[in-house]
Short mmCIF file of N, CA and C in Angstrom, two decimals:
data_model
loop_
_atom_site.label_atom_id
_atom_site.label_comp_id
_atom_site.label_asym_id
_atom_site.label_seq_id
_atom_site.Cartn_x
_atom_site.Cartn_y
_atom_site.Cartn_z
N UNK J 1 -41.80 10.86 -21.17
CA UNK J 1 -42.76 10.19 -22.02
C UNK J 1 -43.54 11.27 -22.75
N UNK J 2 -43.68 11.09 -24.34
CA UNK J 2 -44.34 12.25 -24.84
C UNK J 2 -45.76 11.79 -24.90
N UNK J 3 -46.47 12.67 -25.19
CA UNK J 3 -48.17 12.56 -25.41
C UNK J 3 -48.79 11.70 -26.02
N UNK J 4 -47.72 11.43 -27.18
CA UNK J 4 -48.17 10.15 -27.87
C UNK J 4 -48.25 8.52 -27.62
N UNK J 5 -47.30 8.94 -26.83
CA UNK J 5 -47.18 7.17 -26.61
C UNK J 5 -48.01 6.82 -24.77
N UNK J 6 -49.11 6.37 -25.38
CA UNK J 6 -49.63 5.74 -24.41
C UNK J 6 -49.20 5.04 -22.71
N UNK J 7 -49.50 5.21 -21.92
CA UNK J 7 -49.03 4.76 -20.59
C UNK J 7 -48.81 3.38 -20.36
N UNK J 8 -48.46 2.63 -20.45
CA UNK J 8 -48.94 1.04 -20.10
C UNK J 8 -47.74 0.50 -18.99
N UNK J 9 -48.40 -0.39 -18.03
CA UNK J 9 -47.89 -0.55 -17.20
C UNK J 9 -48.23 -1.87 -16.53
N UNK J 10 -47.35 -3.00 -17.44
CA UNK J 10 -47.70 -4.49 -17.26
C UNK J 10 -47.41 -4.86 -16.62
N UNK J 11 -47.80 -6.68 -15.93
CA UNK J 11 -47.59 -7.46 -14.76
C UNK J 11 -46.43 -7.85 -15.26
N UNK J 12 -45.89 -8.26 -14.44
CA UNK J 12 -44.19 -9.14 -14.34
C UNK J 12 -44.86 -10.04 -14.15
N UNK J 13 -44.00 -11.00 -15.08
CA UNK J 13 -44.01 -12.75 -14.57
C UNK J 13 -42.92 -12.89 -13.22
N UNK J 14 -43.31 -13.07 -12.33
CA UNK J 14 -42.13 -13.49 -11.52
C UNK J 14 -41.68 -14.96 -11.72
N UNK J 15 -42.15 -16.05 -12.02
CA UNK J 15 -41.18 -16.80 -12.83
C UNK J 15 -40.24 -16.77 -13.57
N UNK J 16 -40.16 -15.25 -14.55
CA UNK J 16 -38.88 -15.20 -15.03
C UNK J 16 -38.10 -14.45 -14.59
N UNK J 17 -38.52 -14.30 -13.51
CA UNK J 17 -37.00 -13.37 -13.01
C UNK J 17 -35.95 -13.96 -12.56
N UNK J 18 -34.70 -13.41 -12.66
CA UNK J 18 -33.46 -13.47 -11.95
C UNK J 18 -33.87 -14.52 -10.68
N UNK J 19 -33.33 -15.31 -9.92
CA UNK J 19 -32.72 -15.83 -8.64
C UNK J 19 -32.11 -15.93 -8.10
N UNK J 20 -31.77 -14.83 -7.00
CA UNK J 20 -30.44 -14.30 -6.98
C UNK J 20 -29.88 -15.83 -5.75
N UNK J 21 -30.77 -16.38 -5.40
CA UNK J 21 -30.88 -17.75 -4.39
C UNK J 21 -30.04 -19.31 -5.13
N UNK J 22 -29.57 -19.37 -6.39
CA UNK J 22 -29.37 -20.15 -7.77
C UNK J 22 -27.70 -19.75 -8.00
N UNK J 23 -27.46 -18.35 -7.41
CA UNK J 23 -25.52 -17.79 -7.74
C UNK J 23 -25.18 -18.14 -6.67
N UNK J 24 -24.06 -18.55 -7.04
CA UNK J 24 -22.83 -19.32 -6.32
C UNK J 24 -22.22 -18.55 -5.90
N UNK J 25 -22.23 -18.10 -4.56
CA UNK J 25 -21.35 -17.06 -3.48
C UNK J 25 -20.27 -17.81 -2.83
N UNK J 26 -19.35 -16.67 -3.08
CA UNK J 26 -17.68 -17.04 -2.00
C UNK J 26 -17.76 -16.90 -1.05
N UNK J 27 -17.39 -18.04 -0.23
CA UNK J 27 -17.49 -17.23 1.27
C UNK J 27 -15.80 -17.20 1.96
N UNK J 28 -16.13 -17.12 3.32
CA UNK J 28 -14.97 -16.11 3.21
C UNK J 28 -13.91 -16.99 3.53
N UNK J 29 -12.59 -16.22 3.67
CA UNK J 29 -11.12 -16.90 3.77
C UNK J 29 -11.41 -18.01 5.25
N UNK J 30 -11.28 -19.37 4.73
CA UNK J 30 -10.90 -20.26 6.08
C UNK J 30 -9.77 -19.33 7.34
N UNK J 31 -9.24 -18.98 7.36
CA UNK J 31 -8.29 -18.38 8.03
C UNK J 31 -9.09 -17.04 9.15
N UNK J 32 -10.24 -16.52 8.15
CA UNK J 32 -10.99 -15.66 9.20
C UNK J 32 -11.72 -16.53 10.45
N UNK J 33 -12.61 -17.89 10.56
CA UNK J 33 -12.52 -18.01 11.38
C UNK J 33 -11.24 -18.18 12.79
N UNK J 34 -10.16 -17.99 12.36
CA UNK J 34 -9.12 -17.82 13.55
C UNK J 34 -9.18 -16.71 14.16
N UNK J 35 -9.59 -15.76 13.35
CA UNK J 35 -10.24 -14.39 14.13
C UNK J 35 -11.00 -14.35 14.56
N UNK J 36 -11.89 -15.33 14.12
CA UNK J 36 -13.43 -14.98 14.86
C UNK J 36 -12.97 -15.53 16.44
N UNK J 37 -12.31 -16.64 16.37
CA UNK J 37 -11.95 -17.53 17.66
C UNK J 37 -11.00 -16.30 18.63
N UNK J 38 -10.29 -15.58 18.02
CA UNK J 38 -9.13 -14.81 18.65
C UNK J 38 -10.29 -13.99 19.44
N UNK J 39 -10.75 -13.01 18.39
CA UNK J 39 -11.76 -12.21 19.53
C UNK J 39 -12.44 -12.56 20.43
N UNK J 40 -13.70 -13.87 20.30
CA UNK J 40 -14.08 -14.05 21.05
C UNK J 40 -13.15 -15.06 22.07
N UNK J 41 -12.32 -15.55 22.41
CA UNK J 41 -11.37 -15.84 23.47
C UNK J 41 -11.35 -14.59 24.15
N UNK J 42 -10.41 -13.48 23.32
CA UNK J 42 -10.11 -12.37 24.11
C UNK J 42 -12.03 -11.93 25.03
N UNK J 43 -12.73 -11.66 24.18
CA UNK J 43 -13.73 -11.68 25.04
C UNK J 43 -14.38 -12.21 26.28
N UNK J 44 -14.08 -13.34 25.97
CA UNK J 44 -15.02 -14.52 27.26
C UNK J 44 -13.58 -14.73 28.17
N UNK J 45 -12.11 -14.02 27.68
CA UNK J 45 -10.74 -14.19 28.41
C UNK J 45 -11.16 -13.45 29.69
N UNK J 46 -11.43 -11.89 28.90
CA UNK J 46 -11.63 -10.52 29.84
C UNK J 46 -13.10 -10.94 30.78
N UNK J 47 -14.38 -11.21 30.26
CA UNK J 47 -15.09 -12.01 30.98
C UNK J 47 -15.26 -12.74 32.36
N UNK J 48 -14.55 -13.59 31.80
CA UNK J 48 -14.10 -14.63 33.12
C UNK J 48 -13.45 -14.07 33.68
N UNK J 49 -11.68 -13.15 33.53
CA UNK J 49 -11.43 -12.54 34.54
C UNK J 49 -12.46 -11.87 35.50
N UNK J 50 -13.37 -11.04 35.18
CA UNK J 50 -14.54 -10.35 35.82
C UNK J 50 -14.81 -11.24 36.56
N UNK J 51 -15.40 -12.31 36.10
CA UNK J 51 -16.81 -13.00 37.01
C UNK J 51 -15.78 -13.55 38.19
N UNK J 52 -14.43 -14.13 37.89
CA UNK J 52 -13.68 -14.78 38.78
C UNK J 52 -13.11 -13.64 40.05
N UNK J 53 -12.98 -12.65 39.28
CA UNK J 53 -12.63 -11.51 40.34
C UNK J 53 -13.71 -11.69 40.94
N UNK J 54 -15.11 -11.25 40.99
CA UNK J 54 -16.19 -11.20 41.38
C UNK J 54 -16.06 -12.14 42.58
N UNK J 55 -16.29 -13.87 42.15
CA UNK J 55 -16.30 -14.37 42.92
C UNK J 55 -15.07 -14.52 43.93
N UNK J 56 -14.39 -13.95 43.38
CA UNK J 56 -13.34 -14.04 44.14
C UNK J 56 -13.10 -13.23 45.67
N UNK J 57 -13.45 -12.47 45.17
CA UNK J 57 -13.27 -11.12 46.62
C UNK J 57 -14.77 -10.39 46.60
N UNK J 58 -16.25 -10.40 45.97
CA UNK J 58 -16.74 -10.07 46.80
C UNK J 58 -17.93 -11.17 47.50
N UNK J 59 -17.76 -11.69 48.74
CA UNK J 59 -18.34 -12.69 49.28
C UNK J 59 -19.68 -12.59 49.51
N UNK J 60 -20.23 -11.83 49.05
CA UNK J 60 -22.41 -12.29 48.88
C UNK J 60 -22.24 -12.96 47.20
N UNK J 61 -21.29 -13.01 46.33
CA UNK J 61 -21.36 -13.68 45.11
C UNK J 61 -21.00 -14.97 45.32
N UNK J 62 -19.86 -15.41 46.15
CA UNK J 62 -19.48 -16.75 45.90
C UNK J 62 -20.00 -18.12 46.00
N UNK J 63 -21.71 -17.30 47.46
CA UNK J 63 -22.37 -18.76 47.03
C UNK J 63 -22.69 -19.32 45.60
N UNK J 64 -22.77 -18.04 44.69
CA UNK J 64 -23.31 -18.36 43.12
C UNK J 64 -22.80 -19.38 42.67
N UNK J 65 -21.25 -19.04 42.59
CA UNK J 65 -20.58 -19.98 42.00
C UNK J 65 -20.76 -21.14 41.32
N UNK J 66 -21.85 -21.82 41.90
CA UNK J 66 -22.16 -23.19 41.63
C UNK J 66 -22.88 -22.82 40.68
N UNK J 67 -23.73 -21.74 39.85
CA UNK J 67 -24.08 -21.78 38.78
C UNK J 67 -24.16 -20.80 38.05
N UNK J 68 -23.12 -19.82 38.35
CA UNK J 68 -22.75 -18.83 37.83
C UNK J 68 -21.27 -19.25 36.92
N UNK J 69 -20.81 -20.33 37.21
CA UNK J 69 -19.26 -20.84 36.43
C UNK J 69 -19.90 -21.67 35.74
N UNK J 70 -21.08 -22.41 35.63
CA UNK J 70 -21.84 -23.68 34.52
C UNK J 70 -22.34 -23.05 33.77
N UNK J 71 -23.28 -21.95 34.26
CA UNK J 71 -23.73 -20.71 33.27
C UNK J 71 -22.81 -19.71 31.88
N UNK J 72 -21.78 -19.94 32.69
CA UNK J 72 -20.70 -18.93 31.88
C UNK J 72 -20.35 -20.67 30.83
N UNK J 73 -20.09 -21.41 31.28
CA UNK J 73 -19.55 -22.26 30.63
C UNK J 73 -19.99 -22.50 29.09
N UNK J 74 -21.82 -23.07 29.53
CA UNK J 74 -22.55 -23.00 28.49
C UNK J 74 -22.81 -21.84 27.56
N UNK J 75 -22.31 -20.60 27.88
CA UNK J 75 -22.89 -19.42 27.35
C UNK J 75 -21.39 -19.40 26.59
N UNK J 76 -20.03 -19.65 26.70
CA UNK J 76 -19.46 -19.66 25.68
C UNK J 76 -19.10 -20.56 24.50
N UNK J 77 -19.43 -21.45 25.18
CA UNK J 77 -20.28 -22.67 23.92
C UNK J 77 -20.87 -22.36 23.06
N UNK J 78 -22.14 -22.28 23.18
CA UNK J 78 -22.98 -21.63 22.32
C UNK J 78 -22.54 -20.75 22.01
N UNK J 79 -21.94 -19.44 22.10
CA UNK J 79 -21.50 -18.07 21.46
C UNK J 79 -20.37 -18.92 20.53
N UNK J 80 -19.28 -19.92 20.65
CA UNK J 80 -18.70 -20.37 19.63
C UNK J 80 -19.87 -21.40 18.84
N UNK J 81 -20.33 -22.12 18.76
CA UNK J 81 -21.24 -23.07 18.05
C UNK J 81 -22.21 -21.32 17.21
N UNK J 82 -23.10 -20.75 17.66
CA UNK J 82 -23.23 -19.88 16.89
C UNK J 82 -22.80 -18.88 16.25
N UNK J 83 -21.23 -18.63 16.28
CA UNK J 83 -20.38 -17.60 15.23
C UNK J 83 -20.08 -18.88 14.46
N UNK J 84 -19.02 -20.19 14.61
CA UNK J 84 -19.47 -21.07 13.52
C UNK J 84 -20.31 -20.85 12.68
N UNK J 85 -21.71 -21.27 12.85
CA UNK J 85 -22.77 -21.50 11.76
C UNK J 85 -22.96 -20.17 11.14
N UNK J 86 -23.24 -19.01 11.66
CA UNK J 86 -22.80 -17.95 11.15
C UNK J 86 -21.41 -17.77 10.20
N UNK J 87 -20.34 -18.38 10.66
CA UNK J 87 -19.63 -18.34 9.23
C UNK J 87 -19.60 -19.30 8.21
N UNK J 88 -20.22 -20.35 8.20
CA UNK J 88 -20.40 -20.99 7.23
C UNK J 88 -21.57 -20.63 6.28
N UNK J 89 -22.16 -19.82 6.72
CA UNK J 89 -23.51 -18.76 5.98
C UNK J 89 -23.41 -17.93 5.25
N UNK J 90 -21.87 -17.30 5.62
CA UNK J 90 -21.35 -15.96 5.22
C UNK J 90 -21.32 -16.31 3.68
N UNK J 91 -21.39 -15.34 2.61
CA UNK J 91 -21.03 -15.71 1.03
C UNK J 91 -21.38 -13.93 0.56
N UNK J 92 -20.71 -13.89 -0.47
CA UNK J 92 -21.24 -12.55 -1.44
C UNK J 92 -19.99 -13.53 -2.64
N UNK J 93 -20.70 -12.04 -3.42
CA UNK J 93 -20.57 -12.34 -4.82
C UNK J 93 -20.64 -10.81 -5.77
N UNK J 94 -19.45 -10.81 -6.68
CA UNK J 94 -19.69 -9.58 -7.01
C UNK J 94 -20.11 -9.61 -8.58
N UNK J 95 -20.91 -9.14 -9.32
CA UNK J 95 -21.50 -9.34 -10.72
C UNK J 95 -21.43 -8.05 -11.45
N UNK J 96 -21.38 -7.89 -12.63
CA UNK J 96 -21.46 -7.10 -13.46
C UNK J 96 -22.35 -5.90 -12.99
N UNK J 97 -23.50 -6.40 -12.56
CA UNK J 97 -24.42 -4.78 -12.30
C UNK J 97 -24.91 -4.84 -10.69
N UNK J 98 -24.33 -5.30 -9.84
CA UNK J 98 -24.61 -5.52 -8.30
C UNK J 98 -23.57 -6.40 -7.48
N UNK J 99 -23.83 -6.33 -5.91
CA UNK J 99 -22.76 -6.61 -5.38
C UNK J 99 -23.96 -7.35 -4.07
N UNK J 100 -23.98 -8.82 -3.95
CA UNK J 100 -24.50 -9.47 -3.04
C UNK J 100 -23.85 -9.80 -1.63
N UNK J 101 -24.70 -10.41 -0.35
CA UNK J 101 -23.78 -10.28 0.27
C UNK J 101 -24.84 -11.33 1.25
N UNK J 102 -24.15 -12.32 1.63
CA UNK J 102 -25.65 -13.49 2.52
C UNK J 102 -24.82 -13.29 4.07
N UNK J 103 -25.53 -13.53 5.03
CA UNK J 103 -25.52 -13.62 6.21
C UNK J 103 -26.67 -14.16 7.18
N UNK J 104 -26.32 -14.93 8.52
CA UNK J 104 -27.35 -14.63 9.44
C UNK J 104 -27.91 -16.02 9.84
N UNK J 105 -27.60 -16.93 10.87
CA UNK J 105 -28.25 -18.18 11.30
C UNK J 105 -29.52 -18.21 11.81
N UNK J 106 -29.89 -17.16 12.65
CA UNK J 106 -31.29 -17.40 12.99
C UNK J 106 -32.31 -16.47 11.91
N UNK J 107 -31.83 -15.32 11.38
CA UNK J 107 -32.54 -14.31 10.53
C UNK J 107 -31.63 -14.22 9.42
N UNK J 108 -31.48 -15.15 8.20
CA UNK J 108 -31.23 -15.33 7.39
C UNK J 108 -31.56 -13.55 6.72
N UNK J 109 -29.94 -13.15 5.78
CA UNK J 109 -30.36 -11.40 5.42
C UNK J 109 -29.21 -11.75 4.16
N UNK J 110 -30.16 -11.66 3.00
CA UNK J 110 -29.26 -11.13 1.56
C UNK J 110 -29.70 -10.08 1.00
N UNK J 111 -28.40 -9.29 1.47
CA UNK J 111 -28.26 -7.69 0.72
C UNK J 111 -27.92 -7.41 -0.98
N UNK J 112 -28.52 -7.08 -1.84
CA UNK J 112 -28.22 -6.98 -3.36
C UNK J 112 -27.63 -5.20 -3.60
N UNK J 113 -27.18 -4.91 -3.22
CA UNK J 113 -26.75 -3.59 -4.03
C UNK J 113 -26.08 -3.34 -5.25
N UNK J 114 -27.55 -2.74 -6.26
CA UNK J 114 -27.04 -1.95 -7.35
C UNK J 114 -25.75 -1.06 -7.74
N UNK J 115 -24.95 -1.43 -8.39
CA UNK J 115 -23.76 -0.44 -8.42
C UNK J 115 -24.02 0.84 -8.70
N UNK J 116 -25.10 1.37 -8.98
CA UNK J 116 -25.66 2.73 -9.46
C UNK J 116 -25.87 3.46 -8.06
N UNK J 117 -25.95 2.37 -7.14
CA UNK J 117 -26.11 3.17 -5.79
C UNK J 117 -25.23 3.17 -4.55
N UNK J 118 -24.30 2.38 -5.17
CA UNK J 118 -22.87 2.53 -4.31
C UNK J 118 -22.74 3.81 -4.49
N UNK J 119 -21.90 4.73 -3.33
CA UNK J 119 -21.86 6.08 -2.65
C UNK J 119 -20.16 5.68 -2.48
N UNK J 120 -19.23 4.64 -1.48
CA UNK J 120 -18.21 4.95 -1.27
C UNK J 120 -18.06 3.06 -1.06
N UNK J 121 -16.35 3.47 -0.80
CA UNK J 121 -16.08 1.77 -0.66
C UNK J 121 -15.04 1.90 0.37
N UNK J 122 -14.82 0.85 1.25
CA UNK J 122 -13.71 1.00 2.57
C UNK J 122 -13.21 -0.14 2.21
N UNK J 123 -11.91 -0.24 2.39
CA UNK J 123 -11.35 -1.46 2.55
C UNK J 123 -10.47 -1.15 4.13
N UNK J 124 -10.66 -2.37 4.75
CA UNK J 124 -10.56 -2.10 6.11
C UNK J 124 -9.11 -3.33 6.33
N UNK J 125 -8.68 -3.31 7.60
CA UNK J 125 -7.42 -4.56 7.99
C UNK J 125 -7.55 -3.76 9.41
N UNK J 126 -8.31 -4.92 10.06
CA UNK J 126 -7.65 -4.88 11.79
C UNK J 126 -6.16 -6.04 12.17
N UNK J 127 -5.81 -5.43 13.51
CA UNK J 127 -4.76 -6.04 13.52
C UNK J 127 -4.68 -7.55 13.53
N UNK J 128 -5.45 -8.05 13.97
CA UNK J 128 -5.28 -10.06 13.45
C UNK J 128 -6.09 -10.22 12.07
N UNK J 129 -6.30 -9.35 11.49
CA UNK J 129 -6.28 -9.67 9.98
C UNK J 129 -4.81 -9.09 9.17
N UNK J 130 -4.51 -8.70 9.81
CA UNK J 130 -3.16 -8.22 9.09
C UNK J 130 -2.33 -9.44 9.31
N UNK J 131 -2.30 -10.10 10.33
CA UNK J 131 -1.41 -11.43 10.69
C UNK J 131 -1.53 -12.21 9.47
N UNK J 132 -3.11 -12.56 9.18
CA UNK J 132 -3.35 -13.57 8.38
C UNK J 132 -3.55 -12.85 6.74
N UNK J 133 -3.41 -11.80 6.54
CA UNK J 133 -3.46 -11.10 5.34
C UNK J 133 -4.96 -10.84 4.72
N UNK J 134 -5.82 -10.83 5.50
CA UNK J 134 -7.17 -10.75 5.23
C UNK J 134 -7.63 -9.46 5.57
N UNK J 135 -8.69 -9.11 4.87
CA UNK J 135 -9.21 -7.89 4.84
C UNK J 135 -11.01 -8.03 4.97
N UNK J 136 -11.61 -6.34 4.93
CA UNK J 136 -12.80 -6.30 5.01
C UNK J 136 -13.52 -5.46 4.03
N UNK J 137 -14.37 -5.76 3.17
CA UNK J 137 -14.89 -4.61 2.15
C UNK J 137 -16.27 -3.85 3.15
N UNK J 138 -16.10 -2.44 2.90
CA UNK J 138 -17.26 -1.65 3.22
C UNK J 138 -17.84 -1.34 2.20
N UNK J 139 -18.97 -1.31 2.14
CA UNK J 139 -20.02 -0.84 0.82
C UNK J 139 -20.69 0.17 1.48
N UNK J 140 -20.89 1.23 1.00
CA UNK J 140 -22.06 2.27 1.79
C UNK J 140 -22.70 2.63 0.53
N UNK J 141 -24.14 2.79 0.72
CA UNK J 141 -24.90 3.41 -0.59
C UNK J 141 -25.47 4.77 0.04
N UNK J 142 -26.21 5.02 -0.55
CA UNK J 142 -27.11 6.49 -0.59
C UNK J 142 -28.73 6.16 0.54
N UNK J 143 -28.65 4.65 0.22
CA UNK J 143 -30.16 4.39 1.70
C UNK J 143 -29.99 4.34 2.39
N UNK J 144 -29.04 4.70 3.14
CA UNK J 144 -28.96 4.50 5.06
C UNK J 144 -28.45 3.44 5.21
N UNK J 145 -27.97 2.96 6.57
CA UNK J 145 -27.73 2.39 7.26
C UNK J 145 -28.39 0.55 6.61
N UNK J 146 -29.01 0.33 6.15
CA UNK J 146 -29.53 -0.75 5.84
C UNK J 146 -29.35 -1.16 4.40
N UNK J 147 -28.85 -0.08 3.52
CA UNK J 147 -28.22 -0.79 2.44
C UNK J 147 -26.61 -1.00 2.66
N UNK J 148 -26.07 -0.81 3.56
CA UNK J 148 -24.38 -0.75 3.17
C UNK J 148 -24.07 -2.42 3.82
N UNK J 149 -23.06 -2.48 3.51
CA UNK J 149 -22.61 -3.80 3.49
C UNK J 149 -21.73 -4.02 3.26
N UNK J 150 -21.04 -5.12 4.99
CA UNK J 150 -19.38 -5.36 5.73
C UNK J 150 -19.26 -6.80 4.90
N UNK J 151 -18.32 -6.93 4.54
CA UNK J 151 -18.05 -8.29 4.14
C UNK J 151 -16.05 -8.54 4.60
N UNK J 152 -16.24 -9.30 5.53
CA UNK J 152 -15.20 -9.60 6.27
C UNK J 152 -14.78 -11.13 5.54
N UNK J 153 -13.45 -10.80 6.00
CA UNK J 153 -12.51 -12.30 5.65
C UNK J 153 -11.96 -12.76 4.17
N UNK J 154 -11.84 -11.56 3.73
CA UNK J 154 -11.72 -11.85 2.29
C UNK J 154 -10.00 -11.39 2.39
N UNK J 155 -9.06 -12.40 1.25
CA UNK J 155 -7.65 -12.21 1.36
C UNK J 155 -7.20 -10.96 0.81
N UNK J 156 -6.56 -10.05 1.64
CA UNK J 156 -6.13 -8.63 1.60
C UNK J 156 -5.90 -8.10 -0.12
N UNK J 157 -5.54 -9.38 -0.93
CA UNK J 157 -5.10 -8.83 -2.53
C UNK J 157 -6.75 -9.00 -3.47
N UNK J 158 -7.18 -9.50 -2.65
CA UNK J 158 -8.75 -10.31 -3.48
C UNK J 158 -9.54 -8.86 -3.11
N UNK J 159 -9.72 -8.80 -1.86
CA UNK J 159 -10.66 -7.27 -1.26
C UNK J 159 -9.76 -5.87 -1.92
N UNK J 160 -8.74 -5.98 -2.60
CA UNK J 160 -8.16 -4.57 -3.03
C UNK J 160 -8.43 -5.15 -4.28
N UNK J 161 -8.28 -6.29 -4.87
CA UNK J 161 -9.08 -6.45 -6.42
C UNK J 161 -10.29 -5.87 -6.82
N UNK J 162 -11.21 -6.24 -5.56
CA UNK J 162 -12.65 -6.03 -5.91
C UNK J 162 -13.16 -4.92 -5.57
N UNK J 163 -12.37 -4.11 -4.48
CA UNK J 163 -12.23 -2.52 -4.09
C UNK J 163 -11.91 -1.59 -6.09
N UNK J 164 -10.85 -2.12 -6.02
CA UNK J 164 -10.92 -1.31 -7.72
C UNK J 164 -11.59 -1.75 -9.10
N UNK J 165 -11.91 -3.01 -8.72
CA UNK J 165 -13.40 -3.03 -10.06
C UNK J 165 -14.25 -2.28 -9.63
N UNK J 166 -15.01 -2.43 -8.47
CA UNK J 166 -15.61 -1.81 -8.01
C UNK J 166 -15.84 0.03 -8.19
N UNK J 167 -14.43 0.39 -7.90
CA UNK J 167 -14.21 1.85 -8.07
C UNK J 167 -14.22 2.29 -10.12
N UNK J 168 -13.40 1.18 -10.48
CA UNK J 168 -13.76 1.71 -11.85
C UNK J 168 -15.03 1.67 -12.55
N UNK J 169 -15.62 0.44 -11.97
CA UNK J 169 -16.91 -0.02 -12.70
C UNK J 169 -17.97 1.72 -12.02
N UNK J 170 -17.60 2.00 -11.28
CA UNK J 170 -18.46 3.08 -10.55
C UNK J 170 -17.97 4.45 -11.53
N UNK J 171 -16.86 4.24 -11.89
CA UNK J 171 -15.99 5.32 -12.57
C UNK J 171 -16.91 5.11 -14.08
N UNK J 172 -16.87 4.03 -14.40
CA UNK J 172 -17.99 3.68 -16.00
C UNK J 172 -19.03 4.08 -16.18
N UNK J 173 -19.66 4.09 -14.93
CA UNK J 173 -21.18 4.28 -14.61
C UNK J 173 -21.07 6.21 -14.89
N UNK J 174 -20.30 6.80 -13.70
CA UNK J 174 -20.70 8.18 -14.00
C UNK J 174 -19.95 8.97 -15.10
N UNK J 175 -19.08 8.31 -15.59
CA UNK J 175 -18.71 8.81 -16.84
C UNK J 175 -18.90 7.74 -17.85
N UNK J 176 -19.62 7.87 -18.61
CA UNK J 176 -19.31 6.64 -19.95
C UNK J 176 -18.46 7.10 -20.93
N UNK J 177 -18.11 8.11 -20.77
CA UNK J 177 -17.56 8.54 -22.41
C UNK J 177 -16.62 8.54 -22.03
N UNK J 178 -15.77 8.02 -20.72
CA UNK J 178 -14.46 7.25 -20.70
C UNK J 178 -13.95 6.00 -21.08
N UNK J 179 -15.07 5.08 -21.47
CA UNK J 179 -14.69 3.96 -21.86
C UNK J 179 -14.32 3.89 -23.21
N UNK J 180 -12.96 3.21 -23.33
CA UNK J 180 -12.55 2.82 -24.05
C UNK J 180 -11.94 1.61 -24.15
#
């Protein structure tokens, strides 16, 4: 700013701003919840083996039983009833100058990252996403740990679509005098 031109430094209307609460986010491939179900099975599978070994052979546990197997019962209930609602929450959205990303049933969390501050991009495939052809985008920026952002369940050709807009649109940004 040169000498001449005065400082000024006005209020925002926040009425006219953007809402980023108003864009219509994708959420993710129907097919990822079968993963979500796969893992947690395998989880509460390995689990229960435990607790059943437990009660099984060492005998100061087995009086529990009676509410140590109702306990487990209800507790994988709820762990499926809340990854559900959690994936029906899930949504991002990718736009011209940022990359959104919603999550979270009890602590509702929408991440906005500026493409100016994307740093790197992962595209990820564990093995029961490879079954179903689904993939995972990593976003990492330059703020730590609290700007980057996993977005799971997206179909393996859609997440390598948006992996290379992504990379070119980043490619636009630090070079412009490549566009043509």
């Amino acid at each position: 700013m040169s000498a001449d031109t005065p400082f000024t430094n006005e209020a925002i209307d926040i009425e006219h701003l953007p809402k980023y609460e108003e864009i219509s986010l994708k959420q993710p491939h129907p097919d990822y919840w079968k993963i979500i179900c796969i893992n947690l099975s395998i989880f509460f599978g390995l689990l229960g083996i435990g607790l059943g070994s437990l009660l099984l052979f060492v005998d100061e546990i087995r009086p529990n039983a009676v509410w140590i197997i109702p306990v487990y019962i209800v507790f994988v209930i709820l762990f499926f009833l809340l990854f559900r609602l959690s994936f029906k929450k899930r949504g991002y959205a990718v736009r011209t100058h940022d990359v959104i990303y919603k999550s979270g049933v009890v602590a509702e969390s929408t991440t906005i990252i500026p493409l100016n501050r994307i740093q790197h991009i992962e595209l990820n495939e564990g093995i029961f996403s490879r079954i179903y052809k689904l993939g995972s985008l990593q976003v990492f920026t330059a703020g730590g740990q609290s700007g980057h952002i996993h977005i799971s369940g997206i179909a393996i050709n859609e997440a390598k679509s948006i992996r290379d807009l992504l990379l070119k649109k980043l490619d636009l940004l630090e070079n412009p005098e490549t566009e043509a």
